[in-house]
Amino acid sequence: MKITGYKTYMVPPRWLFLKIETDEGIAGWGEPVIEGKAASVETAVHEFMDQLLGDDPSAIEGCWSKMYRSSFYRGGPILMSAIAGIDQALWDIKGKTMGQPVFQLLGGAVRNKIKVYSWVGGDRPHDVGAAALERKNSGFKAIKMNATEEMQIIDSYEKIDEVVHRIEAVRDACGPYFGIAVDFHGRIHKPMAKVLAKAIARFNLLFIEEPVLSENNKALSAITQLVETPIATGERMFSRWDFKNILESNNVDIIQPDLSHAGGITECKKIANMAEAYDVAVAFHCPLGPIALAACLQLDAVVQNAFIQEQSLGIHYNDGNDLMDYIKNPEIFEYEDGYVKIPQLPGLGVIVDEELVIEKSKIPHNWHNPVWRHEDGSIAEW
């Protein structure tokens, strides 16, 4: 079997899909994208795929190594996201060729379903108590919410109190054992992150996510000394070498590599296995589309230390198109009692509605995250 061609499709709300074709008529799908930089990743995909034309798609490790190691400059969000989507598509081809779901080719499942959580509150968190109760009543056992809007490196305690009140509203609405994850989103710098983490610790949170930017990971030690709340990070880390240092630091409880950003299934399995050796949990990052989620679920099936899966159904970014729209078998993402089953069809398990993908890609999206400013006019972290 040889790779004979490929196509990329930029589709709303903010996704990029890749189809890899072979001389035996078996095609695979991947989702290579960095939110807000889809066009940049698309260019990188084209550069990598031109190198792979004529290669054997079943030699996934070899293809991965060729993409990563044949360039003098490597790593980072754009290149690793391009590799990630290509890797997903190669696994999809291999699974379809073998007539097996990808998880069977990775050693077989340790679980048949995994817990999922739902987003509430949007970028500027509001009405989270009512939204969380709605999610609970629809069967979810956990939600995630952004903590704050803009926050200066040193800021008002009024903003701290606002966060406390929002989390309190969720806890009051949903009860003492409902899972609440709070995403600091890298918006908060170390001085205020310490204050906020301590202020919300009493709510017995599922985890605090990205309390500081990943480039400031050394600052996590100042937070872990203050609270017992599990600390999560990793969506802006892109390879096993990025994760090596944070695992060795003993300052993280949960890592969150993204299968569309951190080198795909091949690399993220290695990252997850590294984390297991440090007794660190895994919660794969995935506020993206159906191909990315399917890839995550295939890996969730074989990763012992995976415990919960992010998914984007109804997320505030999905304006106009949502998670189920581009696939013909949306039933694979049906959530029951807070869990989703591992897809069982060959490959990644999703049947892409190619006609709709082609139609929607005729007007490519141009999604970019908002540019926020503090009251003094300086740029705020989004």
Coordinates of C-alpha atoms in Angstrom, one line a residue:
M1 CA 0.0 0.0 0.0
K2 CA 1.2 3.5 -0.8
I3 CA 0.1 7.0 0.0
T4 CA -1.2 8.6 -3.3
G5 CA -2.8 11.8 -2.3
Y6 CA -4.3 14.0 0.4
K7 CA -6.9 16.8 0.8
T8 CA -7.4 19.4 3.6
Y9 CA -10.7 21.0 4.5
M10 CA -11.1 24.1 6.6
V11 CA -14.5 23.8 8.1
P12 CA -16.5 25.8 10.6
P13 CA -16.6 26.5 13.5
R14 CA -12.7 26.4 13.7
W15 CA -11.5 23.0 12.5
L16 CA -9.2 21.6 9.9
F17 CA -9.8 18.1 8.5
L18 CA -7.3 16.0 6.5
K19 CA -8.0 13.0 4.2
I20 CA -5.2 10.8 3.2
E21 CA -5.7 8.5 0.2
T22 CA -4.0 5.3 -0.8
D23 CA -3.6 3.2 -3.9
E24 CA -5.8 0.5 -2.4
G25 CA -8.8 2.9 -2.1
I26 CA -8.6 3.0 1.7
A27 CA -8.6 6.5 3.1
G28 CA -8.0 7.9 6.6
W29 CA -9.1 11.1 8.3
G30 CA -7.3 13.3 10.8
E31 CA -7.8 16.6 12.5
P32 CA -4.6 18.7 12.4
V33 CA -5.3 22.2 13.8
I34 CA -4.2 24.8 16.3
E35 CA -7.2 26.9 17.2
G36 CA -6.7 30.3 15.6
K37 CA -3.8 29.2 13.4
A38 CA -5.6 26.7 11.1
A39 CA -4.1 28.2 7.9
S40 CA -0.6 27.9 9.3
V41 CA -1.1 24.3 10.3
E42 CA -2.6 23.6 6.9
T43 CA 0.5 24.8 5.2
A44 CA 2.7 22.6 7.4
V45 CA 0.4 19.6 6.6
H46 CA 1.0 20.2 2.9
E47 CA 4.8 20.3 3.4
F48 CA 4.8 17.1 5.4
M49 CA 2.4 15.2 3.1
D50 CA 4.5 16.1 0.1
Q51 CA 7.3 14.2 1.8
L52 CA 5.1 11.2 2.5
L53 CA 3.7 10.6 -1.0
G54 CA 4.6 7.2 -2.2
D55 CA 5.4 5.9 1.4
D56 CA 3.7 3.0 3.1
P57 CA 1.0 4.4 5.4
S58 CA 1.2 1.3 7.6
A59 CA 4.8 2.3 8.7
I60 CA 3.4 4.8 11.1
E61 CA 6.5 5.1 13.4
G62 CA 8.6 5.5 10.3
C63 CA 6.4 8.2 8.8
W64 CA 6.3 10.0 12.2
S65 CA 10.0 9.9 12.5
K66 CA 10.5 11.1 9.0
M67 CA 8.3 14.1 9.6
Y68 CA 9.8 14.9 13.0
R69 CA 13.5 14.1 12.4
S70 CA 14.1 15.0 8.8
S71 CA 13.8 18.7 9.5
F72 CA 16.5 20.7 11.3
Y73 CA 13.8 22.7 13.1
R74 CA 11.2 20.7 14.9
G75 CA 8.6 20.8 17.6
G76 CA 6.2 23.6 18.6
P77 CA 2.5 24.1 18.0
I78 CA 2.3 24.4 14.2
L79 CA 4.6 21.5 13.2
M80 CA 3.5 19.1 15.9
S81 CA -0.2 19.8 15.1
A82 CA 0.4 19.0 11.5
I83 CA 2.2 15.8 12.4
A84 CA -0.7 15.0 14.8
G85 CA -3.4 15.1 12.2
I86 CA -1.4 13.1 9.7
D87 CA -0.7 10.5 12.4
Q88 CA -4.4 10.2 13.2
A89 CA -5.2 9.6 9.6
L90 CA -2.5 7.0 9.3
W91 CA -3.9 5.1 12.2
D92 CA -7.3 5.4 10.7
I93 CA -6.0 3.8 7.5
K94 CA -4.3 1.0 9.4
G95 CA -7.3 0.2 11.5
K96 CA -9.5 0.0 8.4
T97 CA -7.0 -2.1 6.6
M98 CA -6.9 -4.6 9.5
G99 CA -10.6 -4.4 10.1
Q100 CA -10.0 -3.4 13.7
P101 CA -10.5 -0.3 15.9
V102 CA -7.2 1.5 16.6
F103 CA -7.3 0.6 20.3
Q104 CA -7.0 -3.1 19.3
L105 CA -3.8 -2.3 17.4
L106 CA -2.4 -0.5 20.4
G107 CA -2.6 -3.6 22.7
G108 CA -6.3 -3.8 23.4
A109 CA -8.6 -2.0 25.8
V110 CA -8.3 -1.6 29.6
R111 CA -11.8 0.0 29.6
N112 CA -14.9 0.0 27.5
K113 CA -16.1 3.5 28.4
I114 CA -14.7 6.7 30.0
K115 CA -16.2 9.6 31.9
V116 CA -16.7 12.9 30.1
Y117 CA -17.2 16.4 31.2
S118 CA -19.0 19.3 29.7
W119 CA -18.1 23.0 29.4
V120 CA -20.2 25.8 31.0
G121 CA -20.0 29.6 31.3
G122 CA -18.1 30.6 28.1
D123 CA -15.0 32.7 27.9
R124 CA -16.3 35.3 30.3
P125 CA -17.9 32.9 32.9
H126 CA -21.5 33.7 33.8
D127 CA -24.7 31.8 34.8
V128 CA -22.6 28.8 35.7
G129 CA -24.8 27.5 38.5
A130 CA -27.9 27.1 36.3
A131 CA -25.8 25.8 33.3
A132 CA -24.0 23.2 35.5
L133 CA -27.3 22.0 36.9
E134 CA -28.7 21.6 33.4
R135 CA -25.6 19.5 32.5
K136 CA -26.1 17.4 35.6
N137 CA -29.7 16.8 34.8
S138 CA -28.8 15.7 31.3
G139 CA -26.5 13.0 32.7
F140 CA -23.0 14.6 33.1
K141 CA -21.1 13.9 36.3
A142 CA -18.7 16.8 35.9
I143 CA -18.2 20.2 34.2
K144 CA -15.4 22.6 33.5
M145 CA -15.5 26.3 33.6
N146 CA -13.2 29.2 33.0
A147 CA -12.3 30.9 36.3
T148 CA -11.9 34.6 35.3
E149 CA -12.0 37.2 32.7
E150 CA -8.9 39.4 32.3
M151 CA -6.6 39.5 35.4
Q152 CA -3.5 41.6 35.8
I153 CA -0.3 40.2 37.3
I154 CA -1.5 41.9 40.5
D155 CA -5.2 42.5 40.6
S156 CA -8.2 43.2 42.8
Y157 CA -9.5 40.8 45.4
E158 CA -13.0 41.7 44.0
K159 CA -12.2 39.4 41.1
I160 CA -11.2 36.7 43.5
D161 CA -14.5 37.0 45.3
E162 CA -16.4 36.8 42.0
V163 CA -14.7 33.5 41.1
V164 CA -15.5 32.1 44.6
H165 CA -19.2 33.1 44.2
R166 CA -19.4 31.4 40.8
I167 CA -17.9 28.1 42.0
E168 CA -20.1 28.3 45.1
A169 CA -23.2 28.6 42.8
V170 CA -22.2 25.4 41.0
R171 CA -21.5 23.5 44.2
D172 CA -24.8 24.7 45.7
A173 CA -26.8 23.7 42.6
C174 CA -25.2 20.4 41.9
G175 CA -24.3 19.0 45.3
P176 CA -21.1 18.1 47.2
Y177 CA -19.8 15.3 44.9
F178 CA -20.4 16.7 41.5
G179 CA -17.1 17.2 39.6
I180 CA -16.1 20.8 39.1
A181 CA -12.9 21.6 37.2
V182 CA -11.8 25.2 37.1
D183 CA -9.6 26.4 34.1
F184 CA -7.3 29.3 34.9
H185 CA -6.5 29.2 31.2
G186 CA -3.1 30.7 31.7
R187 CA -4.8 34.0 32.2
I188 CA -3.6 34.3 35.8
H189 CA 0.1 35.0 36.7
K190 CA 1.8 33.4 39.7
P191 CA 1.0 36.2 42.3
M192 CA -2.8 36.0 41.8
A193 CA -2.8 32.3 41.0
K194 CA -1.6 31.5 44.5
V195 CA -4.3 33.7 46.0
L196 CA -7.1 32.2 43.8
A197 CA -6.0 28.6 44.2
K198 CA -6.1 29.0 48.0
A199 CA -9.5 30.8 47.9
I200 CA -11.3 28.1 46.0
A201 CA -9.6 25.0 47.5
R202 CA -12.5 24.5 50.0
F203 CA -14.9 23.5 47.1
N204 CA -13.2 20.1 46.7
L205 CA -12.5 20.7 43.0
L206 CA -11.9 17.9 40.4
F207 CA -8.8 19.9 39.4
I208 CA -7.4 23.3 38.6
E209 CA -6.2 23.6 35.0
E210 CA -3.3 25.6 33.7
P211 CA -2.9 27.8 36.8
V212 CA 0.0 29.5 35.1
L213 CA 1.2 29.6 31.5
S214 CA 3.2 26.5 30.5
E215 CA 6.3 28.6 30.0
N216 CA 6.0 29.4 33.8
N217 CA 5.6 25.8 34.9
K218 CA 8.3 26.2 37.6
A219 CA 5.9 28.4 39.4
L220 CA 3.5 25.5 39.9
S221 CA 5.6 24.5 43.0
A222 CA 4.4 27.7 44.7
I223 CA 0.8 26.6 44.2
T224 CA 1.2 22.9 45.0
Q225 CA 2.7 23.9 48.4
L226 CA -0.5 25.9 49.2
V227 CA -3.3 23.6 48.2
E228 CA -4.1 19.9 47.9
T229 CA -6.3 20.4 44.8
P230 CA -5.1 18.3 41.9
I231 CA -3.2 20.5 39.4
A232 CA -3.5 19.9 35.6
T233 CA -1.6 21.3 32.7
G234 CA -0.3 20.4 29.3
E235 CA -2.6 21.6 26.4
R236 CA 0.2 24.0 25.3
M237 CA 2.9 21.3 25.5
F238 CA 3.7 19.5 22.3
S239 CA 6.0 16.5 22.7
R240 CA 7.4 14.0 25.2
W241 CA 10.4 16.3 25.7
D242 CA 8.1 19.1 26.7
F243 CA 6.4 16.8 29.3
K244 CA 9.6 15.3 30.6
N245 CA 10.5 18.3 32.7
I246 CA 7.1 18.8 34.2
L247 CA 6.8 15.2 35.2
E248 CA 10.3 15.2 36.8
S249 CA 9.3 18.4 38.7
N250 CA 6.6 16.5 40.7
N251 CA 4.5 19.6 40.5
V252 CA 1.6 18.2 38.4
D253 CA -1.1 15.7 39.1
I254 CA -2.9 15.5 35.7
I255 CA -1.4 16.1 32.3
Q256 CA -3.5 17.1 29.3
P257 CA -1.8 16.5 26.0
D258 CA -3.9 17.2 22.9
L259 CA -4.0 14.6 20.2
S260 CA -4.4 17.3 17.6
H261 CA -1.5 19.3 18.9
A262 CA 1.1 17.0 20.5
G263 CA 2.1 14.6 17.7
G264 CA -1.1 12.5 17.5
I265 CA -1.9 9.1 18.8
T266 CA 1.7 7.9 18.4
E267 CA 3.3 10.6 20.5
C268 CA 0.5 11.0 23.1
K269 CA 0.6 7.3 23.9
K270 CA 4.3 7.7 24.8
I271 CA 3.5 10.8 26.8
A272 CA 0.8 9.0 28.7
N273 CA 3.0 6.0 29.4
M274 CA 5.7 8.4 30.8
A275 CA 3.1 10.0 33.1
E276 CA 2.1 6.6 34.4
A277 CA 5.6 6.0 35.6
Y278 CA 5.4 9.2 37.7
D279 CA 1.9 8.3 39.0
V280 CA 0.3 11.2 37.1
A281 CA -3.2 11.0 35.6
V282 CA -4.1 11.8 32.0
A283 CA -7.1 13.8 30.8
F284 CA -6.6 14.4 27.0
H285 CA -7.4 17.9 25.9
C286 CA -10.1 18.1 23.2
P287 CA -12.3 21.1 22.7
L288 CA -12.2 20.3 19.0
G289 CA -14.1 18.2 16.4
P290 CA -15.3 14.6 15.9
I291 CA -12.1 13.2 14.4
A292 CA -10.0 14.5 17.2
L293 CA -12.4 13.2 19.9
A294 CA -12.5 9.8 18.2
A295 CA -8.7 9.6 18.3
C296 CA -8.8 10.5 22.0
L297 CA -11.3 7.8 22.8
Q298 CA -9.1 5.2 21.0
L299 CA -6.2 6.2 23.2
D300 CA -8.4 6.5 26.3
A301 CA -9.2 2.8 25.8
V302 CA -5.6 1.7 26.2
V303 CA -4.2 4.3 28.7
Q304 CA -4.5 3.0 32.3
N305 CA -4.0 6.4 33.9
A306 CA -6.6 8.2 31.7
F307 CA -9.6 9.1 33.9
I308 CA -11.8 11.7 32.1
Q309 CA -12.2 13.0 28.6
E310 CA -12.9 16.6 27.4
Q311 CA -15.5 16.9 24.6
S312 CA -16.9 19.9 22.8
L313 CA -20.6 19.3 22.4
G314 CA -22.3 22.6 23.0
I315 CA -19.1 24.4 23.8
H316 CA -19.2 28.2 23.3
Y317 CA -16.8 28.0 20.3
N318 CA -19.1 25.8 18.3
D319 CA -21.2 28.6 16.7
G320 CA -23.1 27.3 13.7
N321 CA -21.7 23.7 13.6
D322 CA -21.2 21.3 16.4
L323 CA -19.5 18.0 17.3
M324 CA -22.0 15.6 15.6
D325 CA -22.5 17.6 12.4
Y326 CA -19.7 16.2 10.2
I327 CA -20.2 12.4 10.9
K328 CA -22.8 9.9 9.7
N329 CA -22.7 7.9 12.9
P330 CA -23.2 10.4 15.7
E331 CA -24.4 7.6 18.0
I332 CA -20.8 6.8 18.9
F333 CA -20.7 10.0 21.0
E334 CA -23.9 9.4 22.9
Y335 CA -23.3 10.1 26.5
E336 CA -24.9 7.9 29.1
D337 CA -24.7 8.4 32.9
G338 CA -21.7 10.7 32.4
Y339 CA -19.7 8.2 30.2
V340 CA -19.1 7.6 26.5
K341 CA -18.3 4.2 25.1
I342 CA -15.1 3.5 23.2
P343 CA -15.9 3.4 19.4
Q344 CA -15.7 -0.1 18.0
L345 CA -15.7 0.4 14.2
P346 CA -12.4 -0.1 12.3
G347 CA -10.0 2.7 12.4
L348 CA -10.8 5.8 14.5
G349 CA -14.5 4.7 14.5
V350 CA -16.0 7.8 12.8
I351 CA -17.7 7.8 9.4
V352 CA -17.0 11.3 8.1
D353 CA -19.8 13.0 6.0
E354 CA -17.4 13.9 3.2
E355 CA -20.1 15.6 1.1
L356 CA -20.9 18.0 4.0
V357 CA -17.2 18.5 4.7
I358 CA -16.6 19.5 1.1
E359 CA -19.6 21.8 1.0
K360 CA -18.8 23.6 4.3
S361 CA -15.1 24.0 3.3
K362 CA -16.1 26.1 0.3
I363 CA -16.4 29.1 2.7
P364 CA -13.4 28.4 5.0
H365 CA -13.6 29.8 8.5
N366 CA -11.2 32.4 9.7
W367 CA -11.5 31.9 13.4
H368 CA -9.1 33.7 15.8
N369 CA -9.3 34.0 19.5
P370 CA -10.3 37.5 20.8
V371 CA -7.7 40.1 21.7
W372 CA -8.3 41.2 25.3
R373 CA -6.9 44.3 26.9
H374 CA -6.7 45.4 30.5
E375 CA -8.2 48.8 31.6
D376 CA -4.7 50.4 31.1
G377 CA -4.6 49.3 27.5
S378 CA -2.0 46.5 27.9
I379 CA -2.7 43.1 26.3
A380 CA -4.3 40.6 28.6
E381 CA -3.8 36.8 28.4
W382 CA -6.8 35.1 26.8

